[in-house]
mmCIF file of C-alpha atoms in Angstrom:
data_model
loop_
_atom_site.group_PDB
_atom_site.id
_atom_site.type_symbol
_atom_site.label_atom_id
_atom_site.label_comp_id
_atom_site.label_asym_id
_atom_site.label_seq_id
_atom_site.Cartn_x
_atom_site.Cartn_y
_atom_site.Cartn_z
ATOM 1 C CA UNK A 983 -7.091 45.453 0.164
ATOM 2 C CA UNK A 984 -7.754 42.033 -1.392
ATOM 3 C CA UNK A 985 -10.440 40.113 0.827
ATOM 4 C CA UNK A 986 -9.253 36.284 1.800
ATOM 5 C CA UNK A 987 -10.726 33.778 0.539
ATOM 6 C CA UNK A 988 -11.542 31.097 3.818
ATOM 7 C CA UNK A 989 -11.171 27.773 2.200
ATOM 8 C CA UNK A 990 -13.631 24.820 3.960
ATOM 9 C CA UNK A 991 -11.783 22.198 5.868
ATOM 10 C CA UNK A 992 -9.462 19.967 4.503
ATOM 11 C CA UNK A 993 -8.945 21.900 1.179
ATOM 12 C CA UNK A 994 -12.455 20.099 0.349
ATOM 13 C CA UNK A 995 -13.751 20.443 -3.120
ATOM 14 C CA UNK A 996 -10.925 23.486 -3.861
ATOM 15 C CA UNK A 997 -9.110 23.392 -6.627
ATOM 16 C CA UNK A 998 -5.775 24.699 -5.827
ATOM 17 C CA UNK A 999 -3.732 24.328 -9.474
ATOM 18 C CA UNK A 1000 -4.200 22.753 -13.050
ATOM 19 C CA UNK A 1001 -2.644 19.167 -13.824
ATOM 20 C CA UNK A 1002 -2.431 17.305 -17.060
ATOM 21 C CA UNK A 1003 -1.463 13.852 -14.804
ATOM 22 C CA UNK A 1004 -5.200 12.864 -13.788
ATOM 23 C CA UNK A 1005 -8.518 13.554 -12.492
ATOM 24 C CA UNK A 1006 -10.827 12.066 -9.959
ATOM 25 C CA UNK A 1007 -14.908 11.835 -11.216
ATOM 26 C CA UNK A 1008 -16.641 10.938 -7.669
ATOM 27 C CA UNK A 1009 -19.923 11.202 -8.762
ATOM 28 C CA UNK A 1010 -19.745 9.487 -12.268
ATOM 29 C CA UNK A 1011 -17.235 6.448 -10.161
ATOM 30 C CA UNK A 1012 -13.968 6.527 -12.449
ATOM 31 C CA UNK A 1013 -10.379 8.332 -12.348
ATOM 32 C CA UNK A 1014 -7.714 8.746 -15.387
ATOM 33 C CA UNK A 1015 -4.637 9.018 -16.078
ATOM 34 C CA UNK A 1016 -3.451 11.539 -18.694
ATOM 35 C CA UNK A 1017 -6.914 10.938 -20.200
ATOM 36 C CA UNK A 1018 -6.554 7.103 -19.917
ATOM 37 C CA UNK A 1019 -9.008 5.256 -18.093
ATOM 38 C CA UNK A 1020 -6.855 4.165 -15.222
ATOM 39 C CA UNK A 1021 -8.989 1.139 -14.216
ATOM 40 C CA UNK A 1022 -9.003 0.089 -18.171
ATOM 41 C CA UNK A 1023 -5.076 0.846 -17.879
ATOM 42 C CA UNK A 1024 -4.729 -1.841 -15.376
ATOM 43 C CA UNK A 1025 -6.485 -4.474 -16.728
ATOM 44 C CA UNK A 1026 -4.739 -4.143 -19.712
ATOM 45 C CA UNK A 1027 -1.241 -2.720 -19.581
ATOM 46 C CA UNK A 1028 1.765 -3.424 -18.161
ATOM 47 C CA UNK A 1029 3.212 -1.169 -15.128
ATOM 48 C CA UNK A 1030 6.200 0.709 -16.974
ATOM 49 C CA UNK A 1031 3.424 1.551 -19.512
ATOM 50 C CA UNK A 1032 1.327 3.428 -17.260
ATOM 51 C CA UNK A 1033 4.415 4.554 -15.485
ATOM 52 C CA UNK A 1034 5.660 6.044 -19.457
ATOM 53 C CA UNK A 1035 2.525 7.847 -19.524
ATOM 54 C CA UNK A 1036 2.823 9.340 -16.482
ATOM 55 C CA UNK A 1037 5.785 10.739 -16.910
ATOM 56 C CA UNK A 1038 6.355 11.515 -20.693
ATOM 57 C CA UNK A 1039 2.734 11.827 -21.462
ATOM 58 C CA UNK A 1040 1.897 8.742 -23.972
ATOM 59 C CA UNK A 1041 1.817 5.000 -23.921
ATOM 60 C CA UNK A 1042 4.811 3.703 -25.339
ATOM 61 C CA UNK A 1043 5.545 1.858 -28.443
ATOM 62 C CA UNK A 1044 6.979 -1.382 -28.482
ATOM 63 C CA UNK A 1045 10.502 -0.334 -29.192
ATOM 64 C CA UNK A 1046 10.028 2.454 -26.367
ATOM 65 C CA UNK A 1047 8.129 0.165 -24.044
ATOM 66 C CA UNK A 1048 11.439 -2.023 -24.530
ATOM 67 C CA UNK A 1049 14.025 0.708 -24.022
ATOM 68 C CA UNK A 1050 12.072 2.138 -21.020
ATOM 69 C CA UNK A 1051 11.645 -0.892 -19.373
ATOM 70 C CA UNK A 1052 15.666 -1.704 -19.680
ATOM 71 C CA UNK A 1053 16.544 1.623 -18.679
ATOM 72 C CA UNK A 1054 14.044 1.191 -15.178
ATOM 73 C CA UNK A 1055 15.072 -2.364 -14.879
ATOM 74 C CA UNK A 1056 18.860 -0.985 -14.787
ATOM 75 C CA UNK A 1057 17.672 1.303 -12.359
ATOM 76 C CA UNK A 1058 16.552 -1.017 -9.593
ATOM 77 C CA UNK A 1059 19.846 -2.168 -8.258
ATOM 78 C CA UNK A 1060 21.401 -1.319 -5.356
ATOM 79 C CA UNK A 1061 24.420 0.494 -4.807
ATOM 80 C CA UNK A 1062 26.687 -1.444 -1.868
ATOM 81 C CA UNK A 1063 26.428 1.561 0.570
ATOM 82 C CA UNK A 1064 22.356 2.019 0.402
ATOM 83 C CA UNK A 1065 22.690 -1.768 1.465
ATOM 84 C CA UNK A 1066 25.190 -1.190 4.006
ATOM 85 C CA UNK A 1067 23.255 1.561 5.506
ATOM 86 C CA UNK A 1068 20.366 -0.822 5.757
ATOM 87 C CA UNK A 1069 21.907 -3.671 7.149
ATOM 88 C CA UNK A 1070 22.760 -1.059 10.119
ATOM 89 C CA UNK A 1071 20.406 0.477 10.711
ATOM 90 C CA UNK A 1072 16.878 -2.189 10.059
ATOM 91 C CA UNK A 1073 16.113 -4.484 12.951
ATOM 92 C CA UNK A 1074 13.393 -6.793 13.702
ATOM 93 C CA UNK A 1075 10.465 -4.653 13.956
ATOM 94 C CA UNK A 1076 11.556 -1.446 11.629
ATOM 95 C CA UNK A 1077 8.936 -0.491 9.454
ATOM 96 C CA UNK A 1078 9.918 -0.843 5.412
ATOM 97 C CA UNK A 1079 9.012 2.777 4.773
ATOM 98 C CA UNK A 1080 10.747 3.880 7.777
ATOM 99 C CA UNK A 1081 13.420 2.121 6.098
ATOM 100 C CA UNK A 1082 12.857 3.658 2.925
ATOM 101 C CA UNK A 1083 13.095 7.217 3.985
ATOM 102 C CA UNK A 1084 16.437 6.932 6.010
ATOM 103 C CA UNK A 1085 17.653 5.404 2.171
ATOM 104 C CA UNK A 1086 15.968 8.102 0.221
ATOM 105 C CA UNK A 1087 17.874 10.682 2.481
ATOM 106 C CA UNK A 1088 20.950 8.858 1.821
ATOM 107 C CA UNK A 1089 20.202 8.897 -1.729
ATOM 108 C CA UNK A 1090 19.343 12.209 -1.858
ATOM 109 C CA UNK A 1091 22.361 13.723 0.007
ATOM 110 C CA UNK A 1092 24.112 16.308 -2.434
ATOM 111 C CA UNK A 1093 21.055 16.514 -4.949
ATOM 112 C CA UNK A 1094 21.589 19.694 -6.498
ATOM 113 C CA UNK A 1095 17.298 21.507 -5.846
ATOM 114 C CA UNK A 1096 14.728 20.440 -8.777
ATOM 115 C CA UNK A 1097 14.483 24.554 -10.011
ATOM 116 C CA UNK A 1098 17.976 24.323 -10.866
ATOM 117 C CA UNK A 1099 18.517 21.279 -13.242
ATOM 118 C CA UNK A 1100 17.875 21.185 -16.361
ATOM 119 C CA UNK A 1101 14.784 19.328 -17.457
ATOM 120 C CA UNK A 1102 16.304 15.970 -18.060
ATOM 121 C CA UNK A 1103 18.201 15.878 -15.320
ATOM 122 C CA UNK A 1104 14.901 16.295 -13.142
ATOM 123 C CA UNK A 1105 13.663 13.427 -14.943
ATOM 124 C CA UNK A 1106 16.472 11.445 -13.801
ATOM 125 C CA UNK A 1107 16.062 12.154 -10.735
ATOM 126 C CA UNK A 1108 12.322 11.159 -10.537
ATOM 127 C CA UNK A 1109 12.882 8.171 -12.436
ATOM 128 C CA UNK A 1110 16.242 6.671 -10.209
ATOM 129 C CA UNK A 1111 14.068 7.514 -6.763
ATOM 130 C CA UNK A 1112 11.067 5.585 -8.340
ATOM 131 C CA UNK A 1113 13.099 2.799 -9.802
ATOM 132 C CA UNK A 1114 15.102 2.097 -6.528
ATOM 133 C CA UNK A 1115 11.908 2.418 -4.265
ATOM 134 C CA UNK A 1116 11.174 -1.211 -4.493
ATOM 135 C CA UNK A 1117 14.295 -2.813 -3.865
ATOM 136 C CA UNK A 1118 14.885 -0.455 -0.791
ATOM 137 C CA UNK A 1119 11.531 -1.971 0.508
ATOM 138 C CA UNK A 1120 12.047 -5.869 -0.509
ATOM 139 C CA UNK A 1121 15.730 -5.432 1.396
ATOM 140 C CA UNK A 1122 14.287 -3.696 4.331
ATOM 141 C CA UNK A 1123 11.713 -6.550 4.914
ATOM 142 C CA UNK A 1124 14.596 -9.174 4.341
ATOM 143 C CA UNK A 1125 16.125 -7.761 6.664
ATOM 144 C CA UNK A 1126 13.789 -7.476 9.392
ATOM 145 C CA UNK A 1127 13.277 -11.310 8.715
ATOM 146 C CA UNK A 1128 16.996 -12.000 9.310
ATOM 147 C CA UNK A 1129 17.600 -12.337 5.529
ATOM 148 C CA UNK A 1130 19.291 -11.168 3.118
ATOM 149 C CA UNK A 1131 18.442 -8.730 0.242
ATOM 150 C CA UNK A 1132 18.097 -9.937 -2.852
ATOM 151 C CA UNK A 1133 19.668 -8.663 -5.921
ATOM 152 C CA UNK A 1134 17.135 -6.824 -8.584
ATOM 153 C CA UNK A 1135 17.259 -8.531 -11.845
ATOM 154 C CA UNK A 1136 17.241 -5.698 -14.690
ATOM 155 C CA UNK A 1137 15.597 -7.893 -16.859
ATOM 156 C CA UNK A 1138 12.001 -8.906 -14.938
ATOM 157 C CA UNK A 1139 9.063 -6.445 -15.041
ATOM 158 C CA UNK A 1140 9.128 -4.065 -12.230
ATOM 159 C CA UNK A 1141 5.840 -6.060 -10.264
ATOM 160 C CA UNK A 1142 7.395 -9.380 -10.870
ATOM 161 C CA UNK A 1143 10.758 -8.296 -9.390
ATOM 162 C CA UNK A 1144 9.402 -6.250 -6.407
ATOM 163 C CA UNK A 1145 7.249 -9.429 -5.587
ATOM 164 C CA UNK A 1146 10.464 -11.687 -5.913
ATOM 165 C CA UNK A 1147 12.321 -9.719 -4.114
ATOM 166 C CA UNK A 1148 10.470 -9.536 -1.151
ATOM 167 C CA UNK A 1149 8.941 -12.902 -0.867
ATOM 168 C CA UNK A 1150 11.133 -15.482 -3.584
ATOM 169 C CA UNK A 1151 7.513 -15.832 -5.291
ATOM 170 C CA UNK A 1152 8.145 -16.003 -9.172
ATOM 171 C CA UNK A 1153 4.471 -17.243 -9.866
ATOM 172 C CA UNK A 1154 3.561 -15.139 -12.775
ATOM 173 C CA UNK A 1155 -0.476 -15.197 -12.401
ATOM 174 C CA UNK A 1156 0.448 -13.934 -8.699
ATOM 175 C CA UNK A 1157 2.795 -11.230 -10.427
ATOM 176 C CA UNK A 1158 0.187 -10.346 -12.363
ATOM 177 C CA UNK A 1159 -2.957 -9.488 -10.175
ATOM 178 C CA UNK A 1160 0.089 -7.879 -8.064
ATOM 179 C CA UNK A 1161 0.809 -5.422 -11.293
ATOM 180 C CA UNK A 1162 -2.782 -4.547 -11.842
ATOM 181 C CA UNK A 1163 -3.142 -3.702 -8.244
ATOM 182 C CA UNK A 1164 -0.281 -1.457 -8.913
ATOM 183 C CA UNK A 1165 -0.987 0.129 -11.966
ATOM 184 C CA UNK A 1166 -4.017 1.243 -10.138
ATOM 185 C CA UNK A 1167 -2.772 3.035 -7.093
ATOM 186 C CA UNK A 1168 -0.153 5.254 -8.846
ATOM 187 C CA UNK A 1169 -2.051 7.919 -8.399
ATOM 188 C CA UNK A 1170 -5.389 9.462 -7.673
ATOM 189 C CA UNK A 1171 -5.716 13.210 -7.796
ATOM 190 C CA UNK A 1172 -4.338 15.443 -5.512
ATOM 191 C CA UNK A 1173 -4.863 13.284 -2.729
ATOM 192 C CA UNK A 1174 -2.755 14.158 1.100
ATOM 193 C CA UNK A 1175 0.651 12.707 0.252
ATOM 194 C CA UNK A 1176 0.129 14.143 -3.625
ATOM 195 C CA UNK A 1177 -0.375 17.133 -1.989
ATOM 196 C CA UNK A 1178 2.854 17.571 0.466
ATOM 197 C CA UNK A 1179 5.071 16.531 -2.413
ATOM 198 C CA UNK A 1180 3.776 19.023 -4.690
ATOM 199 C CA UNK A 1181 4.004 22.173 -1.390
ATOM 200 C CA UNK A 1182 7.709 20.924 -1.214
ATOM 201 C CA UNK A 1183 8.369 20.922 -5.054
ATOM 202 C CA UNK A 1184 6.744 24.367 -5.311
ATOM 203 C CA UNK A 1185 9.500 25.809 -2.722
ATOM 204 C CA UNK A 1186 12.380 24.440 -5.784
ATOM 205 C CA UNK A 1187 13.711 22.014 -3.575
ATOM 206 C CA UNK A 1188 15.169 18.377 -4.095
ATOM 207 C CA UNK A 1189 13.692 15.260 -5.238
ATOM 208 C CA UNK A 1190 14.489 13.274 -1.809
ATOM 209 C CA UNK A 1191 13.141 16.367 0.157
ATOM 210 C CA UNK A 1192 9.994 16.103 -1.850
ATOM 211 C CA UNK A 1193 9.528 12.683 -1.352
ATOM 212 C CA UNK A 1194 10.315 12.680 2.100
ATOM 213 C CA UNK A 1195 7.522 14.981 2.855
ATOM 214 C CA UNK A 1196 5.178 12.709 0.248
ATOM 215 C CA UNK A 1197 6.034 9.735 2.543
ATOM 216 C CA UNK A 1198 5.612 11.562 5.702
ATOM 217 C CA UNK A 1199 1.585 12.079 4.613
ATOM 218 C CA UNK A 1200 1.369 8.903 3.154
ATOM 219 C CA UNK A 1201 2.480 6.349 6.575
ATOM 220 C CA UNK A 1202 -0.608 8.225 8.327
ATOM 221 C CA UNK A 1203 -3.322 5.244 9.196
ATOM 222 C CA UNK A 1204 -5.809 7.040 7.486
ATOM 223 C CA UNK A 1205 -3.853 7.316 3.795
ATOM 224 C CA UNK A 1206 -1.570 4.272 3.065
ATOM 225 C CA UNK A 1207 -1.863 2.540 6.193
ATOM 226 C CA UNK A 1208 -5.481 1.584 5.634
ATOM 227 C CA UNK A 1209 -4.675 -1.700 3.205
ATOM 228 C CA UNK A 1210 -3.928 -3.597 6.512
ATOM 229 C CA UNK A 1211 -6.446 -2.319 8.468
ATOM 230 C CA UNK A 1212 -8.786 -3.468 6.383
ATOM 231 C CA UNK A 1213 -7.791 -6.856 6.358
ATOM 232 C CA UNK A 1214 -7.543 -6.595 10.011
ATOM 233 C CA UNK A 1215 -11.053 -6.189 9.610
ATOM 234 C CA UNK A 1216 -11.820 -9.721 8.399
ATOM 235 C CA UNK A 1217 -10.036 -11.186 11.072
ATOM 236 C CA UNK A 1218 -11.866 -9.723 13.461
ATOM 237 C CA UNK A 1219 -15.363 -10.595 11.872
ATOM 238 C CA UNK A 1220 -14.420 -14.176 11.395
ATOM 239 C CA UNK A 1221 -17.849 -15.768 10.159
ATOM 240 C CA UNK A 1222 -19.383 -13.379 7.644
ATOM 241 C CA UNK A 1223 -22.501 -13.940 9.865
ATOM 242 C CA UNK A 1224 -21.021 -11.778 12.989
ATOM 243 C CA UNK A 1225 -21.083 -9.056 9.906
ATOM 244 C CA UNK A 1226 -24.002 -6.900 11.325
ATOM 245 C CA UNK A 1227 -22.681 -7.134 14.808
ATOM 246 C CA UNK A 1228 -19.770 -5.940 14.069
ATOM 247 C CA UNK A 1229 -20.752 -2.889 12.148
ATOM 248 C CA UNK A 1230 -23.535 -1.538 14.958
ATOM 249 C CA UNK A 1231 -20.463 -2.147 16.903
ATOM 250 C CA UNK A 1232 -18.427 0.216 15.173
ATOM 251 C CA UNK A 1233 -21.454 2.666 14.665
ATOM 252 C CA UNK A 1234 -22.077 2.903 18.400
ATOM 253 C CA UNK A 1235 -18.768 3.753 18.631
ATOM 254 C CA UNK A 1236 -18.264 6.261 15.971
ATOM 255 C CA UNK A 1237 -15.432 4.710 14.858
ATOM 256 C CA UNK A 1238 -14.475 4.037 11.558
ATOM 257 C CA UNK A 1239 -14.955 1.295 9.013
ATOM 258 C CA UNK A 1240 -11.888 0.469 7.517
ATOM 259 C CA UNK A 1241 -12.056 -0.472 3.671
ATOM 260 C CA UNK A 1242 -15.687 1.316 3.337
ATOM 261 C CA UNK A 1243 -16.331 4.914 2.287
ATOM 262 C CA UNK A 1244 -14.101 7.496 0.123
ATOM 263 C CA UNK A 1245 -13.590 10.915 0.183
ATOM 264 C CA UNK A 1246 -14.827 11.472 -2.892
ATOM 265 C CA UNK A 1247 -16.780 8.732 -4.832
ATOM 266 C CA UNK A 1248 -20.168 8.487 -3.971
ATOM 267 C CA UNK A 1249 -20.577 5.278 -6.439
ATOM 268 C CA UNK A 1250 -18.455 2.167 -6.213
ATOM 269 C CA UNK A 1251 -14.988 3.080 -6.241
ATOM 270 C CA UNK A 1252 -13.952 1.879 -9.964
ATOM 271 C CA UNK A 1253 -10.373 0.211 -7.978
ATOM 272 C CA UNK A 1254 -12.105 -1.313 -5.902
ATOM 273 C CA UNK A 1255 -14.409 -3.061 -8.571
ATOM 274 C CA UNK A 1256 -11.583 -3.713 -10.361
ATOM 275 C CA UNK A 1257 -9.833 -5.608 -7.544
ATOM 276 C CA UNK A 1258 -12.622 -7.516 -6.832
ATOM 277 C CA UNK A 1259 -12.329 -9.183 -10.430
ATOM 278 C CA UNK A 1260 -9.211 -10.338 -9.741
ATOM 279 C CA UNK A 1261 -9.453 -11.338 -6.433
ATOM 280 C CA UNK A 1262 -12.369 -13.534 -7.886
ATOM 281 C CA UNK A 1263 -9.593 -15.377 -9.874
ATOM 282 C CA UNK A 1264 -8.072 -16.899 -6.517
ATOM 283 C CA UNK A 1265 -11.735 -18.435 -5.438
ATOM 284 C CA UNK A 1266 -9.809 -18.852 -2.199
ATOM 285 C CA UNK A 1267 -11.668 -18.949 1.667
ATOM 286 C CA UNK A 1268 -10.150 -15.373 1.970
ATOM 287 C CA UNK A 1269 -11.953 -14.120 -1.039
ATOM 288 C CA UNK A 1270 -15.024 -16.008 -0.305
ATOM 289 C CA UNK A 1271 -15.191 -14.330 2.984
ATOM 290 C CA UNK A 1272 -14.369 -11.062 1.339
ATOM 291 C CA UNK A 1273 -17.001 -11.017 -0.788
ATOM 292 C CA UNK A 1274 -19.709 -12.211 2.139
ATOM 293 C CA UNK A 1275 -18.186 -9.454 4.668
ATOM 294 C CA UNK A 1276 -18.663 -6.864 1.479
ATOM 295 C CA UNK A 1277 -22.401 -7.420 1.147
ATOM 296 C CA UNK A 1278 -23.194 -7.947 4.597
ATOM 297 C CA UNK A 1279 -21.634 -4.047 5.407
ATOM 298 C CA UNK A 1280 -23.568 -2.867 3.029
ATOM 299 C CA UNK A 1281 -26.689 -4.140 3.958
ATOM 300 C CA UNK A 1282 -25.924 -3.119 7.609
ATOM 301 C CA UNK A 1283 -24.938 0.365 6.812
ATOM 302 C CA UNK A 1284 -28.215 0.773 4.920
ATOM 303 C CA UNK A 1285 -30.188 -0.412 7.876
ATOM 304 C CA UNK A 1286 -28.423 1.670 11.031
ATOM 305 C CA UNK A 1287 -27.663 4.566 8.966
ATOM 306 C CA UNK A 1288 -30.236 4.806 5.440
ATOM 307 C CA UNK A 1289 -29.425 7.004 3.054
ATOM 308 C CA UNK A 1290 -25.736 7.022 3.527
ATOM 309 C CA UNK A 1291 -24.501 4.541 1.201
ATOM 310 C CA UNK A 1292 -20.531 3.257 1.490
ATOM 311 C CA UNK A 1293 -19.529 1.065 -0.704
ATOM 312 C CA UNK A 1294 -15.883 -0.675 -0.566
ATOM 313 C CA UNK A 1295 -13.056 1.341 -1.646
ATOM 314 C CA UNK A 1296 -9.671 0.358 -2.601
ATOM 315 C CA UNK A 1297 -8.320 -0.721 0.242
ATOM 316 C CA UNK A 1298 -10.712 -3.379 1.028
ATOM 317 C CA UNK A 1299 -9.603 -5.840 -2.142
ATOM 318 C CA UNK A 1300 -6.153 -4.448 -2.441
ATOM 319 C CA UNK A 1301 -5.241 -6.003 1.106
ATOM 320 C CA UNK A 1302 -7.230 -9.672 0.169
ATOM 321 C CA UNK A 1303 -5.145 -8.938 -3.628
ATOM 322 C CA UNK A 1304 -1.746 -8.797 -1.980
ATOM 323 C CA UNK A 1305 -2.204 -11.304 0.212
ATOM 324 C CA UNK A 1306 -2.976 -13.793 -1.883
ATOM 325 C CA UNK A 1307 -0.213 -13.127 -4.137
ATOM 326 C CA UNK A 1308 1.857 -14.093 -1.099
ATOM 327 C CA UNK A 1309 2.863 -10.188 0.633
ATOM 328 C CA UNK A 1310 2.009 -10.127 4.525
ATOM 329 C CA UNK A 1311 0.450 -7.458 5.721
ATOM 330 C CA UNK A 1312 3.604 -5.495 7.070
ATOM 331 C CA UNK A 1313 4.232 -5.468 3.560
ATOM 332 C CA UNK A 1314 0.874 -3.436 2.186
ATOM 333 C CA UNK A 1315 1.675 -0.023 2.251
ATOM 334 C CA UNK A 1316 5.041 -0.355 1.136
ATOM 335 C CA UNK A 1317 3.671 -1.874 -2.140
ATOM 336 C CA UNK A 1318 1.157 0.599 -1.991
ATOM 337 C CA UNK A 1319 4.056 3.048 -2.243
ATOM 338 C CA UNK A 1320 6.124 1.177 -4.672
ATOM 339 C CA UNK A 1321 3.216 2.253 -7.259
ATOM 340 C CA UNK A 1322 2.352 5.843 -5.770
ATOM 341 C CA UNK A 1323 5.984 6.728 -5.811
ATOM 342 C CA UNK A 1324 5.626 7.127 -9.586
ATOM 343 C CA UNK A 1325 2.509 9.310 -9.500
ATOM 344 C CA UNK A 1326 4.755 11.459 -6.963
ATOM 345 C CA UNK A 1327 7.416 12.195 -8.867
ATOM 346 C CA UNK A 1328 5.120 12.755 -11.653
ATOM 347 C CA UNK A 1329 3.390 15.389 -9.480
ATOM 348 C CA UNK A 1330 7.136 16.955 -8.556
ATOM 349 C CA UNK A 1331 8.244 17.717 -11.888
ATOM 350 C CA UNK A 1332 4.914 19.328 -12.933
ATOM 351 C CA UNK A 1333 4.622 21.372 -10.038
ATOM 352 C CA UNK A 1334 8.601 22.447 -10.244
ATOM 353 C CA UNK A 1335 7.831 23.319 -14.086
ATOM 354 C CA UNK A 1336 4.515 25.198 -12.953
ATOM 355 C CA UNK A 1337 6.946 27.581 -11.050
ATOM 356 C CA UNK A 1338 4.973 28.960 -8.121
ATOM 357 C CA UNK A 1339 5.090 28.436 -4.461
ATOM 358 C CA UNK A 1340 2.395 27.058 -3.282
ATOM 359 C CA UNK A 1341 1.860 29.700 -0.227
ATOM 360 C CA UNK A 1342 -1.575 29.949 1.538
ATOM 361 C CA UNK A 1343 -2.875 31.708 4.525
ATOM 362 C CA UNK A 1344 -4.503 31.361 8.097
ATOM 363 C CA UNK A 1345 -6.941 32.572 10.011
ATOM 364 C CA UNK A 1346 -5.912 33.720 13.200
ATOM 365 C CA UNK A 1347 -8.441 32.374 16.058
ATOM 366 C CA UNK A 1348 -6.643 32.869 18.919
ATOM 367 C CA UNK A 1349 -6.281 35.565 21.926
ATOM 368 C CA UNK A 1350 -5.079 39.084 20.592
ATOM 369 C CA UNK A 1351 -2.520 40.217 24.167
ATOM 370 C CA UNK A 1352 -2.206 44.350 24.148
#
């Protein structure tokens, strides 16, 4: 009999299948994609680049960048009945990725499962779910404003569109910081919403079903809900002098400090330092007071709790990033998931290829009744 192997909690530091898409490196403070470093990618690239790599496995040309950014762009618009169905059914209030699961449903109803297409046809599907994902959100947070959804415009870069879509701002610097920020998040190792997609592709099933579950990990507070949060933050320390306060406030408290600490860089997290560079660009009194806040948590962590060092991690500067390129906050994790929903679908097709269900066991702790 083969003896279990007890895995610690949370699937920590287990490696559970191999990937050619990315890895994370916490200790040396960097992540790639496809061998590309990802924080070099998004300083330099442009988002259906990285998004080519992802999925095919090289940067593209300039004659395929061209042709793979008109077949996306093509991609983005609406049919009339996903708009219908979110004109009835988003109200004042409704949540853009609440929205955008109720569409992807819709989408997804009569997809054939992933183990039964043939290869390009799973590549379809991946790329029309990713394509769409940002027009879905822009109309859903029209809508909840009382507005109207705006048209995509095949032409425009995928960042520059999402951004116009959902807030009329065509500023191209703004566009800009906004792609780099996404270029960044989409993806980073096998990470909880990563994960569910890739148990659900491993069963054969459909894209939407996949993507569903993806989305159902990712709106937890602690995965993609944290951009706001730590923005919140700020607010709520005001003068970067209440700083210190604040944090032996949350220390008391055990609670956590939004925007501080990773799961598994134990450097500065390389998006984070990467976000900071452009924030600096906007010299606004948000970023000033970002930057302030920053040092001042670090210092106080050192003090209360030495030897634990937290340093910012991507959410801190990707919430001061989108604001300033003119996204409210109800509007962070949905971008946040405008750029992960490539590194999902990414993740689906390789673990559908891979072939195996992804089937692990428990250990029963409970009371054995006779």
């Amino acid at each position: 009999m083969t003896t279990p192997l007890i895995a610690p909690a949370g699937l920590k530091n287990v490696i559970v299948t191999d990937t050619e898409l990315g890895d994370v490196r916490g200790e040396e403070g960097c992540f790639h994609y496809r061998g590309h470093d990802a924080a070099r990618l998004a300083a330099t690239v442009g988002f259906e680049d990285a998004w080519h790599l992802m999925l095919f496995g090289s940067l593209p040309g300039p004659a395929a960048a061209a042709t793979f950014r008109r077949q996306v762009g093509a991609l983005r618009a609406l049919d009339g009945g996903t708009v219908d169905l979110l004109r009835a059914t988003v109200r004042p209030g409704t949540e853009p990725m609440h929205a955008l699961r109720v569409a992807l449903a819709a989408q997804g109803l009569g997809d054939r499962p992933l183990m039964d297409l043939p290869e390009d046809e799973r590549t379809a599907a991946a790329l029309r779910s990713a394509a769409v994902t940002p027009t879905i959100l822009a109309a859903a947070h029209r809508l909840t404003r009382g507005e109207e959804p705006v048209e995509a415009d095949p032409d425009a870069g995928h960042a520059a569109d999402y951004l116009r879509m959902a807030t009329g701002n065509t500023d191209g610097d703004d566009a800009a910081a906004l792609q780099t920020y996404l270029v960044a998040a989409i993806d980073h190792g096998f990470n909880a919403s990563t994960f569910a997609g890739r148990v659900i592709a491993s069963t054969g099933s459909d894209m939407a079903s996949c993507l569903l579950g993806a989305l159902g990990a990712f709106l937890g507070p602690l995965h993609g809900g944290a951009p706001s949060r730590a923005l919140a933050a700020l607010d709520e320390i005001g003068d970067p002098a209440n700083t210190r306060e604040w944090v032996r406030g949350k220390i008391s408290r055990d609670e956590k400090i939004m925007g501080f600490g990773h799961a598994v860089y134990r450097t500065h997290d390389p998006r984070s330092e990467l976000l900071k560079g452009v924030a600096r660009r906007y010299d606004s009194p948000l970023v000033r007071q970002a930057l302030a806040v920053e040092s001042e948590i670090e210092a106080a962590i050192n003090e209360l709790k030495p030897g634990r060092r937290l340093y910012a991690n991507v959410e801190y500067y990707a919430g001061v990033v989108m604001s300033e390129a003119g996204l409210p906050p109800s509007m962070f994790t949905p971008t946040f998931g405008v750029a992960r929903v490539v590194g999902w679908t990414a993740n689906i097709l390789e673990q559908v290829h891979q072939g195996k269900i992804i089937r692990p066991s428990a250990r029963y702790v409970g009371e054995i009744l006779q």
